[in-house]
Short mmCIF file of C-alpha atoms in Angstrom, two decimals:
data_model
loop_
_atom_site.label_atom_id
_atom_site.label_comp_id
_atom_site.label_asym_id
_atom_site.label_seq_id
_atom_site.Cartn_x
_atom_site.Cartn_y
_atom_site.Cartn_z
CA MET A 246 31.20 -9.51 10.82
CA LYS A 247 29.25 -11.90 8.67
CA GLY A 248 27.87 -10.72 5.40
CA ILE A 249 24.11 -10.46 5.04
CA ASP A 250 24.11 -13.45 2.73
CA ASP A 251 24.96 -15.53 5.81
CA PHE A 252 21.87 -14.30 7.63
CA PRO A 253 18.95 -16.69 7.92
CA ARG A 254 16.73 -16.31 4.86
CA ASP A 255 13.75 -15.08 6.92
CA LEU A 256 15.84 -12.23 8.26
CA ILE A 257 17.05 -11.16 4.85
CA ILE A 258 13.43 -11.15 3.69
CA GLU A 259 12.35 -9.21 6.77
CA ILE A 260 14.87 -6.48 6.01
CA LEU A 261 14.48 -6.32 2.22
CA SER A 262 10.68 -6.33 2.42
CA ARG A 263 10.87 -2.87 3.91
CA LEU A 264 12.45 -1.38 0.81
CA PRO A 265 10.36 0.18 -1.95
CA ALA A 266 9.85 -1.96 -5.08
CA LYS A 267 11.93 0.45 -7.13
CA VAL A 268 14.98 -0.06 -4.91
CA LEU A 269 14.46 -3.83 -4.92
CA CYS A 270 14.42 -3.84 -8.72
CA LYS A 271 17.73 -1.97 -8.69
CA PHE A 272 19.19 -4.45 -6.21
CA ARG A 273 18.45 -7.33 -8.56
CA CYS A 274 21.80 -6.38 -10.04
CA VAL A 275 23.70 -7.20 -6.85
CA SER A 276 24.06 -10.92 -7.44
CA LYS A 277 22.23 -13.86 -8.93
CA ARG A 278 20.92 -14.91 -5.55
CA TRP A 279 19.50 -11.46 -5.00
CA TYR A 280 17.99 -11.57 -8.49
CA ASN A 281 16.01 -14.69 -7.62
CA LEU A 282 15.02 -13.39 -4.21
CA LEU A 283 13.83 -10.11 -5.62
CA THR A 284 12.05 -11.50 -8.66
CA ASN A 285 10.68 -14.97 -8.01
CA ASP A 286 10.46 -15.37 -4.26
CA ARG A 287 6.92 -15.82 -3.02
CA ASP A 288 7.79 -15.29 0.65
CA LEU A 289 9.45 -11.99 -0.05
CA MET A 290 6.59 -10.76 -2.24
CA THR A 291 4.06 -11.71 0.45
CA ARG A 292 5.96 -10.07 3.29
CA HIS A 293 6.65 -6.99 1.15
CA SER A 294 2.92 -6.60 0.38
CA GLU A 295 1.97 -7.10 4.03
CA LEU A 296 4.29 -4.28 5.08
CA SER A 297 3.34 -1.98 2.17
CA LYS A 298 -0.33 -2.13 3.09
CA LEU A 299 0.56 -0.35 6.31
CA LYS A 300 2.00 2.55 4.34
CA PRO A 301 -0.46 3.48 1.60
CA LEU A 302 0.58 5.91 -1.10
CA LEU A 303 -1.34 8.36 -3.24
CA LEU A 304 -1.06 8.33 -7.02
CA ILE A 305 -1.66 11.61 -8.80
CA ARG A 306 -2.02 12.14 -12.52
CA LYS A 307 -1.20 15.16 -14.59
CA TYR A 308 -1.06 15.72 -18.33
CA ILE A 309 2.20 16.89 -19.82
CA SER A 310 1.49 19.04 -22.83
CA ASP A 311 3.47 18.11 -25.85
CA ALA A 312 6.42 16.66 -23.94
CA ASN A 313 8.45 15.09 -26.72
CA GLY A 314 6.66 16.85 -29.56
CA GLU A 315 4.69 13.69 -30.16
CA PRO A 316 4.08 13.55 -33.89
CA ASP A 317 0.91 11.57 -33.25
CA ARG A 318 -1.45 14.21 -31.88
CA SER A 319 -3.91 11.67 -30.58
CA LYS A 320 -1.45 10.47 -27.96
CA VAL A 321 -1.28 12.02 -24.54
CA THR A 322 1.64 12.02 -22.11
CA ILE A 323 0.60 11.49 -18.54
CA GLU A 324 2.79 12.01 -15.50
CA LEU A 325 2.11 9.82 -12.48
CA THR A 326 3.43 11.05 -9.15
CA SER A 327 3.44 9.04 -5.94
CA ILE A 328 3.25 10.69 -2.59
CA ASP A 329 3.28 9.23 0.89
CA THR A 330 0.84 10.13 3.65
CA GLU A 331 3.21 12.80 4.92
CA GLY A 332 3.00 14.63 1.62
CA ASN A 333 6.47 13.71 0.33
CA ILE A 334 6.95 12.81 -3.30
CA THR A 335 8.37 9.30 -3.45
CA ASP A 336 8.41 8.61 -7.17
CA GLU A 337 7.39 9.98 -10.53
CA PHE A 338 7.22 8.65 -14.07
CA ARG A 339 5.63 9.33 -17.43
CA GLU A 340 3.71 7.23 -19.89
CA VAL A 341 2.22 7.85 -23.30
CA LEU A 342 -1.44 6.89 -23.61
CA ASP A 343 -3.93 6.89 -26.42
CA GLY A 344 -6.01 9.72 -25.12
CA PRO A 345 -7.17 11.65 -22.07
CA VAL A 346 -8.14 9.57 -19.09
CA HIS A 347 -11.76 9.76 -17.99
CA THR A 348 -11.57 7.24 -15.16
CA PHE A 349 -8.62 6.84 -12.81
CA ILE A 350 -9.22 4.34 -10.04
CA SER A 351 -7.26 1.87 -8.01
CA CYS A 352 -7.58 -1.39 -6.21
CA TYR A 353 -4.90 -2.92 -3.96
CA PRO A 354 -1.53 -2.35 -5.59
CA PHE A 355 -2.74 -1.50 -9.08
CA SER A 356 -4.60 1.32 -10.73
CA VAL A 357 -6.69 1.47 -13.87
CA LEU A 358 -6.60 4.27 -16.40
CA CYS A 359 -9.51 4.35 -18.78
CA CYS A 360 -9.65 6.47 -21.91
CA MET A 361 -12.47 6.63 -24.42
CA TYR A 362 -11.21 3.74 -26.51
CA SER A 363 -8.41 2.22 -24.51
CA LEU A 364 -7.91 0.72 -21.09
CA TYR A 365 -4.72 0.28 -19.10
CA VAL A 366 -3.75 -1.34 -15.82
CA CYS A 367 -0.82 0.15 -13.99
CA ASN A 368 1.55 -0.95 -11.26
CA PRO A 369 3.05 2.43 -10.36
CA SER A 370 5.64 0.87 -8.04
CA ILE A 371 7.47 -0.70 -10.97
CA HIS A 372 6.53 1.93 -13.55
CA GLN A 373 4.54 -0.58 -15.53
CA VAL A 374 1.51 0.36 -17.64
CA VAL A 375 -0.08 -2.45 -19.64
CA ARG A 376 -2.89 -2.13 -22.13
CA VAL A 377 -5.94 -4.33 -21.64
CA PRO A 378 -7.03 -5.84 -24.96
CA TYR A 379 -10.33 -4.36 -26.13
CA PRO A 380 -11.91 -3.96 -29.60
CA SER A 381 -10.46 -0.77 -31.02
CA ASN A 382 -13.64 0.98 -32.09
CA ALA A 383 -15.68 0.18 -29.04
CA ARG A 384 -16.17 2.91 -26.49
CA LEU A 385 -15.40 2.45 -22.85
CA TYR A 386 -17.92 3.99 -20.46
CA ASN A 387 -18.07 3.23 -16.78
CA VAL A 388 -15.24 1.09 -15.56
CA GLY A 389 -14.81 -0.28 -12.05
CA PHE A 390 -11.90 -2.28 -10.67
CA GLY A 391 -12.02 -4.81 -7.87
CA HIS A 392 -10.18 -7.67 -6.23
CA LEU A 393 -11.31 -11.04 -4.89
CA PRO A 394 -8.88 -12.20 -2.20
CA LYS A 395 -9.96 -15.85 -2.17
CA SER A 396 -9.16 -16.51 -5.81
CA ASN A 397 -6.60 -13.68 -5.89
CA GLU A 398 -8.28 -12.39 -9.00
CA PHE A 399 -8.72 -8.88 -10.29
CA LYS A 400 -11.84 -7.92 -12.19
CA ILE A 401 -12.36 -4.90 -14.38
CA VAL A 402 -16.10 -4.34 -14.72
CA HIS A 403 -17.31 -2.32 -17.69
CA LEU A 404 -20.85 -0.99 -17.52
CA LEU A 405 -22.24 0.22 -20.79
CA TYR A 406 -25.40 1.53 -22.33
CA HIS A 407 -26.56 -0.04 -25.53
CA SER A 408 -28.41 3.06 -26.56
CA PHE A 409 -28.14 6.71 -25.70
CA VAL A 410 -31.84 7.07 -24.98
CA GLY A 411 -31.66 4.80 -22.00
CA ASP A 412 -33.60 1.65 -22.65
CA GLY A 413 -33.71 0.73 -18.99
CA LYS A 414 -30.81 -1.68 -19.23
CA ILE A 415 -27.15 -1.63 -18.31
CA GLY A 416 -24.82 -3.95 -20.17
CA CYS A 417 -21.91 -5.52 -18.34
CA GLU A 418 -18.59 -6.96 -19.45
CA ILE A 419 -15.89 -8.30 -17.15
CA PHE A 420 -12.17 -8.68 -17.69
CA SER A 421 -10.53 -10.88 -15.11
CA PHE A 422 -6.93 -11.80 -14.52
CA LYS A 423 -5.06 -13.49 -11.72
CA HIS A 424 -2.74 -11.52 -9.50
CA GLY A 425 0.81 -12.36 -10.57
CA GLU A 426 -0.14 -13.94 -13.87
CA GLY A 427 -0.28 -10.67 -15.72
CA VAL A 428 -2.88 -8.91 -17.78
CA HIS A 429 -2.13 -11.10 -20.80
CA SER A 430 -3.57 -14.12 -18.98
CA GLY A 431 -6.90 -12.32 -18.70
CA PHE A 432 -10.02 -12.45 -20.85
CA TRP A 433 -13.36 -10.69 -21.33
CA ARG A 434 -16.79 -12.13 -20.61
CA THR A 435 -20.20 -10.59 -21.19
CA LEU A 436 -22.85 -10.77 -18.50
CA GLY A 437 -26.55 -10.41 -19.13
CA ASP A 438 -28.06 -6.93 -19.05
CA TYR A 439 -29.20 -5.53 -15.75
CA PRO A 440 -32.53 -3.75 -15.74
CA CYS A 441 -31.91 -0.28 -14.42
CA SER A 442 -33.41 2.94 -15.60
CA ALA A 443 -31.01 5.12 -13.67
CA TRP A 444 -27.79 6.57 -15.02
CA ILE A 445 -24.42 5.85 -13.57
CA ASP A 446 -22.91 8.86 -11.93
CA GLY A 447 -19.81 8.92 -9.86
CA HIS A 448 -16.55 7.31 -9.08
CA PRO A 449 -16.65 3.55 -8.58
CA LEU A 450 -15.40 2.23 -5.28
CA CYS A 451 -14.19 -1.29 -4.58
CA LEU A 452 -14.79 -2.47 -1.05
CA ASN A 453 -15.32 -5.89 0.48
CA LYS A 454 -15.53 -7.90 -2.71
CA ALA A 455 -18.01 -5.50 -4.31
CA ILE A 456 -17.85 -2.48 -6.56
CA TYR A 457 -20.14 0.48 -5.93
CA TRP A 458 -21.27 3.18 -8.35
CA GLY A 459 -23.51 6.15 -7.73
CA LEU A 460 -26.82 6.11 -9.59
CA ILE A 461 -28.91 9.06 -10.55
CA ALA A 462 -32.48 8.70 -11.68
CA THR A 463 -34.88 11.45 -12.57
CA SER A 464 -33.53 14.15 -10.32
CA TRP A 465 -30.48 14.89 -8.26
CA ASN A 466 -32.39 13.97 -5.17
CA ASP A 467 -33.33 10.59 -6.49
CA LYS A 468 -29.98 8.94 -5.87
CA SER A 469 -28.99 5.46 -4.91
CA ILE A 470 -25.97 3.19 -5.15
CA LEU A 471 -25.49 0.33 -7.57
CA SER A 472 -23.50 -2.51 -6.09
CA PHE A 473 -21.88 -5.33 -8.00
CA ASN A 474 -20.87 -8.39 -6.04
CA LEU A 475 -17.57 -9.62 -7.44
CA GLU A 476 -18.07 -13.16 -6.20
CA ASN A 477 -21.50 -14.06 -7.50
CA GLU A 478 -21.48 -11.28 -10.09
CA GLU A 479 -24.89 -9.97 -9.13
CA PHE A 480 -26.19 -6.44 -9.08
CA ASN A 481 -28.12 -4.77 -6.33
CA VAL A 482 -29.34 -1.29 -5.55
CA ILE A 483 -28.82 0.35 -2.19
CA SER A 484 -30.92 3.37 -1.32
CA TYR A 485 -29.42 6.36 0.35
CA PRO A 486 -30.19 7.03 4.00
CA ALA A 487 -33.16 9.24 4.67
CA PHE A 488 -32.17 12.83 5.06
CA ASP A 489 -33.34 16.25 4.03
CA SER A 490 -32.62 16.57 0.32
CA GLU A 491 -31.46 20.17 0.71
CA LYS A 492 -29.00 19.30 3.39
CA TYR A 493 -25.86 18.29 1.53
CA ILE A 494 -24.05 20.10 -1.23
CA PHE A 495 -22.11 16.99 -1.95
CA LEU A 496 -22.37 13.39 -1.06
CA GLU A 497 -19.53 10.97 -1.68
CA TYR A 498 -18.94 7.40 -0.76
CA THR A 499 -15.85 5.72 0.55
CA GLY A 500 -14.83 2.84 2.79
CA ILE A 501 -14.21 3.16 6.52
CA LYS A 502 -13.32 0.20 8.72
CA GLY A 503 -14.42 -2.04 5.90
CA CYS A 504 -17.95 -0.56 5.76
CA LEU A 505 -19.45 1.39 2.91
CA SER A 506 -19.69 4.97 4.04
CA LEU A 507 -21.56 7.98 2.71
CA VAL A 508 -20.09 11.32 3.58
CA GLY A 509 -22.29 14.34 3.18
CA CYS A 510 -21.01 17.86 3.32
CA SER A 511 -23.52 20.42 4.50
CA ALA A 512 -23.99 23.55 2.52
CA GLY A 513 -21.86 26.42 3.73
CA THR A 514 -20.61 24.97 6.99
CA SER A 515 -17.93 22.40 6.09
CA ALA A 516 -19.71 20.07 8.46
CA LEU A 517 -19.40 16.45 7.39
CA ASP A 518 -21.89 13.78 8.27
CA ILE A 519 -20.44 10.32 8.05
CA TRP A 520 -22.96 7.53 7.53
CA LEU A 521 -21.95 3.90 7.72
CA LEU A 522 -23.88 1.09 6.12
CA LYS A 523 -24.23 -1.60 8.73
CA ASP A 524 -24.11 -4.67 6.58
CA GLU A 525 -25.95 -7.10 8.78
CA LYS A 526 -29.12 -5.05 8.85
CA LYS A 527 -28.49 -3.09 5.65
CA ILE A 528 -29.29 0.13 7.43
CA TRP A 529 -27.46 3.41 7.45
CA VAL A 530 -26.30 4.82 10.73
CA LEU A 531 -25.08 8.37 11.17
CA GLU A 532 -21.90 7.48 12.97
CA TYR A 533 -19.92 10.70 13.11
CA SER A 534 -20.36 14.39 12.47
CA ILE A 535 -17.31 16.54 12.18
CA SER A 536 -16.63 20.11 11.32
CA LEU A 537 -13.69 21.16 9.23
CA SER A 538 -14.55 24.82 9.35
CA PRO A 539 -12.98 27.20 8.23
CA LEU A 540 -11.53 24.90 5.57
CA ASN A 541 -13.54 24.35 2.42
CA VAL A 542 -14.09 20.72 1.64
CA MET A 543 -13.57 19.89 -2.02
CA PHE A 544 -13.73 16.10 -2.35
CA LEU A 545 -12.88 12.79 -0.73
CA ILE A 546 -10.24 10.37 -1.84
CA PRO A 547 -11.98 7.01 -1.76
CA CYS A 548 -10.37 4.40 0.42
CA ASP A 549 -10.80 0.72 -0.14
CA ASN A 550 -8.58 -0.49 2.65
CA GLN A 551 -9.55 -1.45 6.14
CA GLY A 552 -8.23 1.90 7.27
CA GLU A 553 -9.80 4.16 9.74
CA GLU A 554 -8.89 7.42 8.14
CA LEU A 555 -11.04 9.57 5.90
CA LEU A 556 -9.00 11.42 3.31
CA ILE A 557 -10.50 14.79 2.56
CA HIS A 558 -9.10 17.22 0.06
CA VAL A 559 -9.66 20.80 1.10
CA GLU A 560 -9.20 24.05 -0.71
CA GLN A 561 -5.69 25.45 -0.80
CA ARG A 562 -4.60 21.97 -1.81
CA GLY A 563 -4.26 20.45 1.58
CA LEU A 564 -5.22 16.96 2.61
CA ILE A 565 -6.99 16.30 5.86
CA CYS A 566 -6.75 12.82 7.29
CA PHE A 567 -9.50 12.32 9.80
CA SER A 568 -9.01 9.35 12.08
CA VAL A 569 -12.40 7.94 13.00
CA LYS A 570 -10.86 6.01 15.86
CA ASN A 571 -9.25 8.95 17.63
CA GLN A 572 -11.59 11.61 16.24
CA THR A 573 -8.56 13.69 15.35
CA CYS A 574 -7.54 15.48 12.18
CA ARG A 575 -4.11 15.57 10.69
CA ARG A 576 -3.22 17.95 7.93
CA VAL A 577 -0.86 16.98 5.15
CA GLU A 578 0.56 19.64 2.90
CA TYR A 579 0.76 17.99 -0.44
CA CYS A 580 0.27 21.01 -2.64
CA ARG A 581 3.63 20.61 -4.34
CA ALA A 582 2.72 17.14 -5.49
CA MET A 583 -1.04 17.60 -5.91
CA LYS A 584 -0.74 19.75 -8.97
CA ASN A 585 -4.37 19.87 -10.00
CA PHE A 586 -7.84 18.90 -8.88
CA ASN A 587 -7.89 15.44 -10.40
CA LYS A 588 -8.75 12.90 -7.74
CA PRO A 589 -5.74 10.88 -6.71
CA CYS A 590 -5.99 7.16 -5.99
CA LEU A 591 -4.74 5.21 -3.06
CA TYR A 592 -2.42 2.26 -3.69
CA TYR A 593 0.33 0.14 -2.08
CA ASP A 594 3.88 -0.52 -3.16
CA SER A 595 4.20 -3.86 -4.89
CA LEU A 596 6.79 -5.83 -6.83
CA ILE A 597 4.23 -7.95 -8.62
CA PRO A 598 4.38 -7.50 -12.37
CA LEU A 599 1.43 -6.98 -14.68
CA SER A 600 3.11 -8.61 -17.60
CA SER A 601 5.68 -11.33 -17.53
CA VAL A 602 9.02 -9.91 -18.40
CA THR A 603 11.13 -12.28 -20.40
CA HIS A 604 13.98 -13.14 -18.09
CA ARG A 605 17.18 -13.68 -19.90
CA ILE A 606 18.57 -15.05 -16.68
CA GLU A 607 16.00 -17.62 -15.68
CA LYS A 608 17.00 -19.12 -12.40
CA TYR A 609 20.12 -19.87 -10.45
CA MET B 97 4.83 1.01 40.75
CA SER B 98 6.53 -2.34 41.21
CA SER B 99 5.15 -4.56 43.89
CA PRO B 100 7.54 -6.16 46.42
CA GLU B 101 6.87 -9.54 44.76
CA GLU B 102 7.95 -8.23 41.33
CA LYS B 103 10.28 -10.86 40.07
CA THR B 104 13.73 -10.00 38.78
CA LEU B 105 15.53 -12.19 36.32
CA ILE B 106 19.23 -12.60 35.74
CA LEU B 107 20.14 -12.63 32.08
CA LYS B 108 23.61 -13.91 31.24
CA SER B 109 25.29 -12.88 28.03
CA SER B 110 27.44 -15.20 25.92
CA ASP B 111 30.54 -13.58 27.44
CA ASN B 112 29.30 -14.35 30.95
CA GLU B 113 28.16 -10.93 32.04
CA GLU B 114 25.04 -10.88 34.20
CA PHE B 115 22.25 -8.35 33.93
CA LEU B 116 19.32 -7.86 36.27
CA VAL B 117 16.00 -7.22 34.57
CA LYS B 118 12.45 -7.17 35.91
CA GLU B 119 10.49 -10.14 34.62
CA SER B 120 7.68 -7.92 33.35
CA VAL B 121 10.22 -6.09 31.18
CA ALA B 122 12.16 -9.14 30.00
CA VAL B 123 9.11 -11.02 28.74
CA GLN B 124 8.88 -8.63 25.80
CA CYS B 125 11.38 -11.12 24.39
CA ILE B 126 9.21 -14.06 23.52
CA THR B 127 12.11 -16.48 23.89
CA ILE B 128 12.51 -15.38 27.53
CA LYS B 129 8.75 -15.34 28.06
CA ASN B 130 8.53 -18.97 26.95
CA LEU B 131 11.35 -19.99 29.24
CA VAL B 132 9.68 -18.32 32.21
CA GLU B 133 6.28 -19.81 31.42
CA ASP B 134 7.80 -23.24 31.05
CA GLY B 135 8.95 -22.86 34.63
CA CYS B 136 12.63 -22.36 34.03
CA ASP B 137 14.15 -22.17 37.46
CA LEU B 138 17.77 -21.58 36.62
CA ASP B 139 19.58 -18.91 38.59
CA ALA B 140 20.46 -17.08 35.46
CA ILE B 141 19.08 -17.39 31.97
CA PRO B 142 21.95 -18.00 29.59
CA LEU B 143 21.63 -16.21 26.26
CA LEU B 144 24.20 -18.02 24.21
CA ASN B 145 23.90 -15.94 21.09
CA VAL B 146 23.86 -12.49 22.63
CA ASP B 147 27.03 -10.77 23.84
CA SER B 148 27.10 -8.18 26.61
CA LYS B 149 27.33 -5.24 24.23
CA ASN B 150 24.10 -6.20 22.49
CA LEU B 151 22.39 -7.34 25.65
CA ALA B 152 22.99 -3.97 27.32
CA TRP B 153 21.37 -2.21 24.36
CA ILE B 154 18.49 -4.63 24.27
CA ILE B 155 17.79 -4.08 27.94
CA GLU B 156 17.89 -0.31 27.41
CA PHE B 157 15.30 -0.70 24.63
CA MET B 158 13.13 -3.11 26.62
CA GLU B 159 13.01 -0.79 29.61
CA LYS B 160 11.99 2.16 27.48
CA TYR B 161 9.22 0.19 25.83
CA ALA B 162 7.95 -1.36 29.05
CA ASP B 163 7.65 2.06 30.65
CA SER B 164 3.95 2.86 30.56
CA THR B 165 4.62 6.54 31.12
CA SER B 166 6.46 7.03 27.85
CA THR B 167 4.26 8.36 25.05
CA ASP B 168 4.36 7.27 21.42
CA ALA B 169 6.17 10.47 20.52
CA GLU B 170 8.80 9.86 23.19
CA LYS B 171 9.30 6.31 21.97
CA LYS B 172 9.73 7.59 18.44
CA ASP B 173 12.39 10.08 19.56
CA PHE B 174 14.09 7.33 21.54
CA ASP B 175 14.08 5.06 18.48
CA THR B 176 15.60 7.78 16.31
CA GLU B 177 18.52 8.13 18.71
CA PHE B 178 18.78 4.42 19.45
CA VAL B 179 19.32 3.44 15.83
CA LYS B 180 22.20 5.88 15.36
CA LYS B 181 24.80 3.15 15.60
CA PRO B 182 27.44 1.88 13.19
CA PHE B 183 25.82 -0.26 10.51
CA ASN B 184 27.45 -3.50 11.69
CA ASP B 185 26.02 -2.90 15.15
CA VAL B 186 22.58 -2.45 13.58
CA LEU B 187 22.97 -5.84 11.92
CA GLY B 188 24.21 -7.36 15.19
CA LEU B 189 21.13 -6.08 17.00
CA ILE B 190 18.87 -7.51 14.31
CA LEU B 191 20.43 -10.95 14.79
CA ALA B 192 20.09 -10.67 18.56
CA ALA B 193 16.48 -9.44 18.39
CA ASN B 194 15.71 -12.33 16.08
CA TYR B 195 17.28 -14.86 18.44
CA LEU B 196 15.39 -13.41 21.41
CA ASN B 197 12.22 -13.03 19.35
CA PHE B 198 11.64 -9.40 20.33
CA PRO B 199 9.17 -8.03 17.75
CA ALA B 200 9.27 -4.35 18.69
CA LEU B 201 13.05 -4.20 18.47
CA MET B 202 13.08 -6.21 15.23
CA ASP B 203 10.69 -3.74 13.68
CA VAL B 204 12.71 -0.69 14.65
CA MET B 205 16.08 -2.17 13.68
CA CYS B 206 14.92 -3.66 10.36
CA ASP B 207 13.38 -0.32 9.41
CA ALA B 208 16.64 1.41 10.32
CA CYS B 209 18.62 -1.05 8.23
CA ALA B 210 16.26 -0.62 5.25
CA ASN B 211 16.39 3.17 5.56
CA GLU B 212 20.16 3.07 5.36
CA MET B 213 20.12 0.70 2.39
CA LYS B 214 17.58 2.75 0.42
CA LEU B 215 20.24 5.22 -0.62
CA TRP B 216 22.91 2.73 -1.62
CA SER B 217 24.14 1.93 -5.07
CA VAL B 218 24.44 -1.68 -6.21
CA GLU B 219 28.21 -1.53 -5.61
CA GLN B 220 27.73 -0.25 -2.07
CA VAL B 221 25.38 -3.11 -1.29
CA ARG B 222 28.01 -5.61 -2.42
CA GLU B 223 30.74 -3.84 -0.48
CA LYS B 224 28.90 -3.44 2.82
CA PHE B 225 27.55 -6.97 2.77
CA HIS B 226 30.62 -8.66 1.33
CA ILE B 227 28.63 -10.07 -1.55
CA GLN B 228 30.47 -11.51 -4.52
CA ASN B 229 29.21 -10.32 -7.88
CA ASP B 230 28.62 -13.58 -9.74
CA TYR B 231 27.21 -12.08 -12.93
CA THR B 232 29.25 -12.08 -16.10
CA GLU B 233 29.59 -8.68 -17.72
CA GLU B 234 26.89 -9.47 -20.30
CA GLU B 235 24.51 -10.88 -17.68
CA GLU B 236 24.87 -7.84 -15.49
CA LYS B 237 24.29 -5.54 -18.44
CA ALA B 238 21.12 -7.46 -19.30
CA VAL B 239 19.70 -7.18 -15.78
CA ARG B 240 20.50 -3.49 -15.65
CA ALA B 241 18.81 -2.95 -18.99
CA GLU B 242 15.74 -4.86 -17.82
CA ASN B 243 15.48 -2.62 -14.76
CA PHE B 244 16.89 0.59 -16.24
CA TRP B 245 14.00 2.71 -14.91
CA ALA B 246 14.92 1.80 -11.31
CA PHE B 247 18.23 3.61 -11.71
CA GLU B 248 16.69 6.89 -12.75
#
């Protein structure tokens, strides 16, 4: 029997691309050829990403109180747990950050953790957390994270208020870096202010080369969505669909089949109305209505992939995956892993580093 | 139901064994599909890189997947049993599926191979694949240190 090293290269890649990044990093120790294949090989990285996108994972954060008796009280230890869509824990690791995280979002294989004064990008698959350079006394407010496939660029968009009284303007700064070149190749730019008298409320969502934030104006009923186009870097406001303001106890947005979707949960009935924004005509269409009764709907996990499943967290720590295609629900028990009510993020396994590791063994 | 005109092909393994397979089933292998579409009119299609052991398995798999009455759940159960073969046979099937360009089988067998490998140590990988460790002791130590977290 031939050894695998005698297999055609495509076949070796086809097999290895199905292994999680963590295992591939371990297997770098097998031989020098495997080191190159599992560190520098573009074909393998591409195929590995293609296959990982079919198996998204959830990343959950939890604070560990006083793990190592950190002498520096301002630091916080966070535990990041990965679970698959069957509810199994696939990986877990800890990192020390400069403070509690107020925004935890993801885009493609990475996630962003934003604290009051510090910002980090994370590739959970390879246990890498890298700080994004930012002036140390400047506060970080609303941070969104998006990806532009054409230029293979990631952009972190920071929306800030220059004054607490609300002077009708939102300031904007962007940090961009290229996928594979690491965070250290990135840089900040300031965009002009955007006139907007509303306040930003809600979890940003990256979908189709744009980032969306909820906006709240004078009252709860006066809501709309702020969109930021990652390509031309322009802002826009999208109004909500017309519906009875008393109808929904919560309204969240997510992506379904590549469209922006608003999901409204009706008071008391666990009935969900799923609105899709039809891009061509910029109109909202009530596409589906489903009932999850008797389960109590708590929140959605925003999806930025082309997937056709809505991820709904229900009370008793279960996850309901509703397939819009088949109109069926699947329940995932992830209570062991989902230790608290912090929203998890969706991501994909990836070998691609966020900072270039100095290779002592360059190339063979 | 198969019509009376349903064509049957003869597939000949590298060790000269002949197998009868319906054309509609055999064309799941793109290599065979191309031969048929190109108007190959040989009595038997010679598959020079596939021996009878592998060909028999491949035909078993093809027939299961071509069967429109089998549900996704049934196929999954079938796959689970089908991949329970000695590791070298799994590799042999991957090579054969690659030669015949049979995507569904490739997918199932590559997943099975990866699932097996997931649990291996670095030493086991070298042993099972007959790979020579060409690192010096210091080099290997350095790579392990670089990726220490992957061993936890």
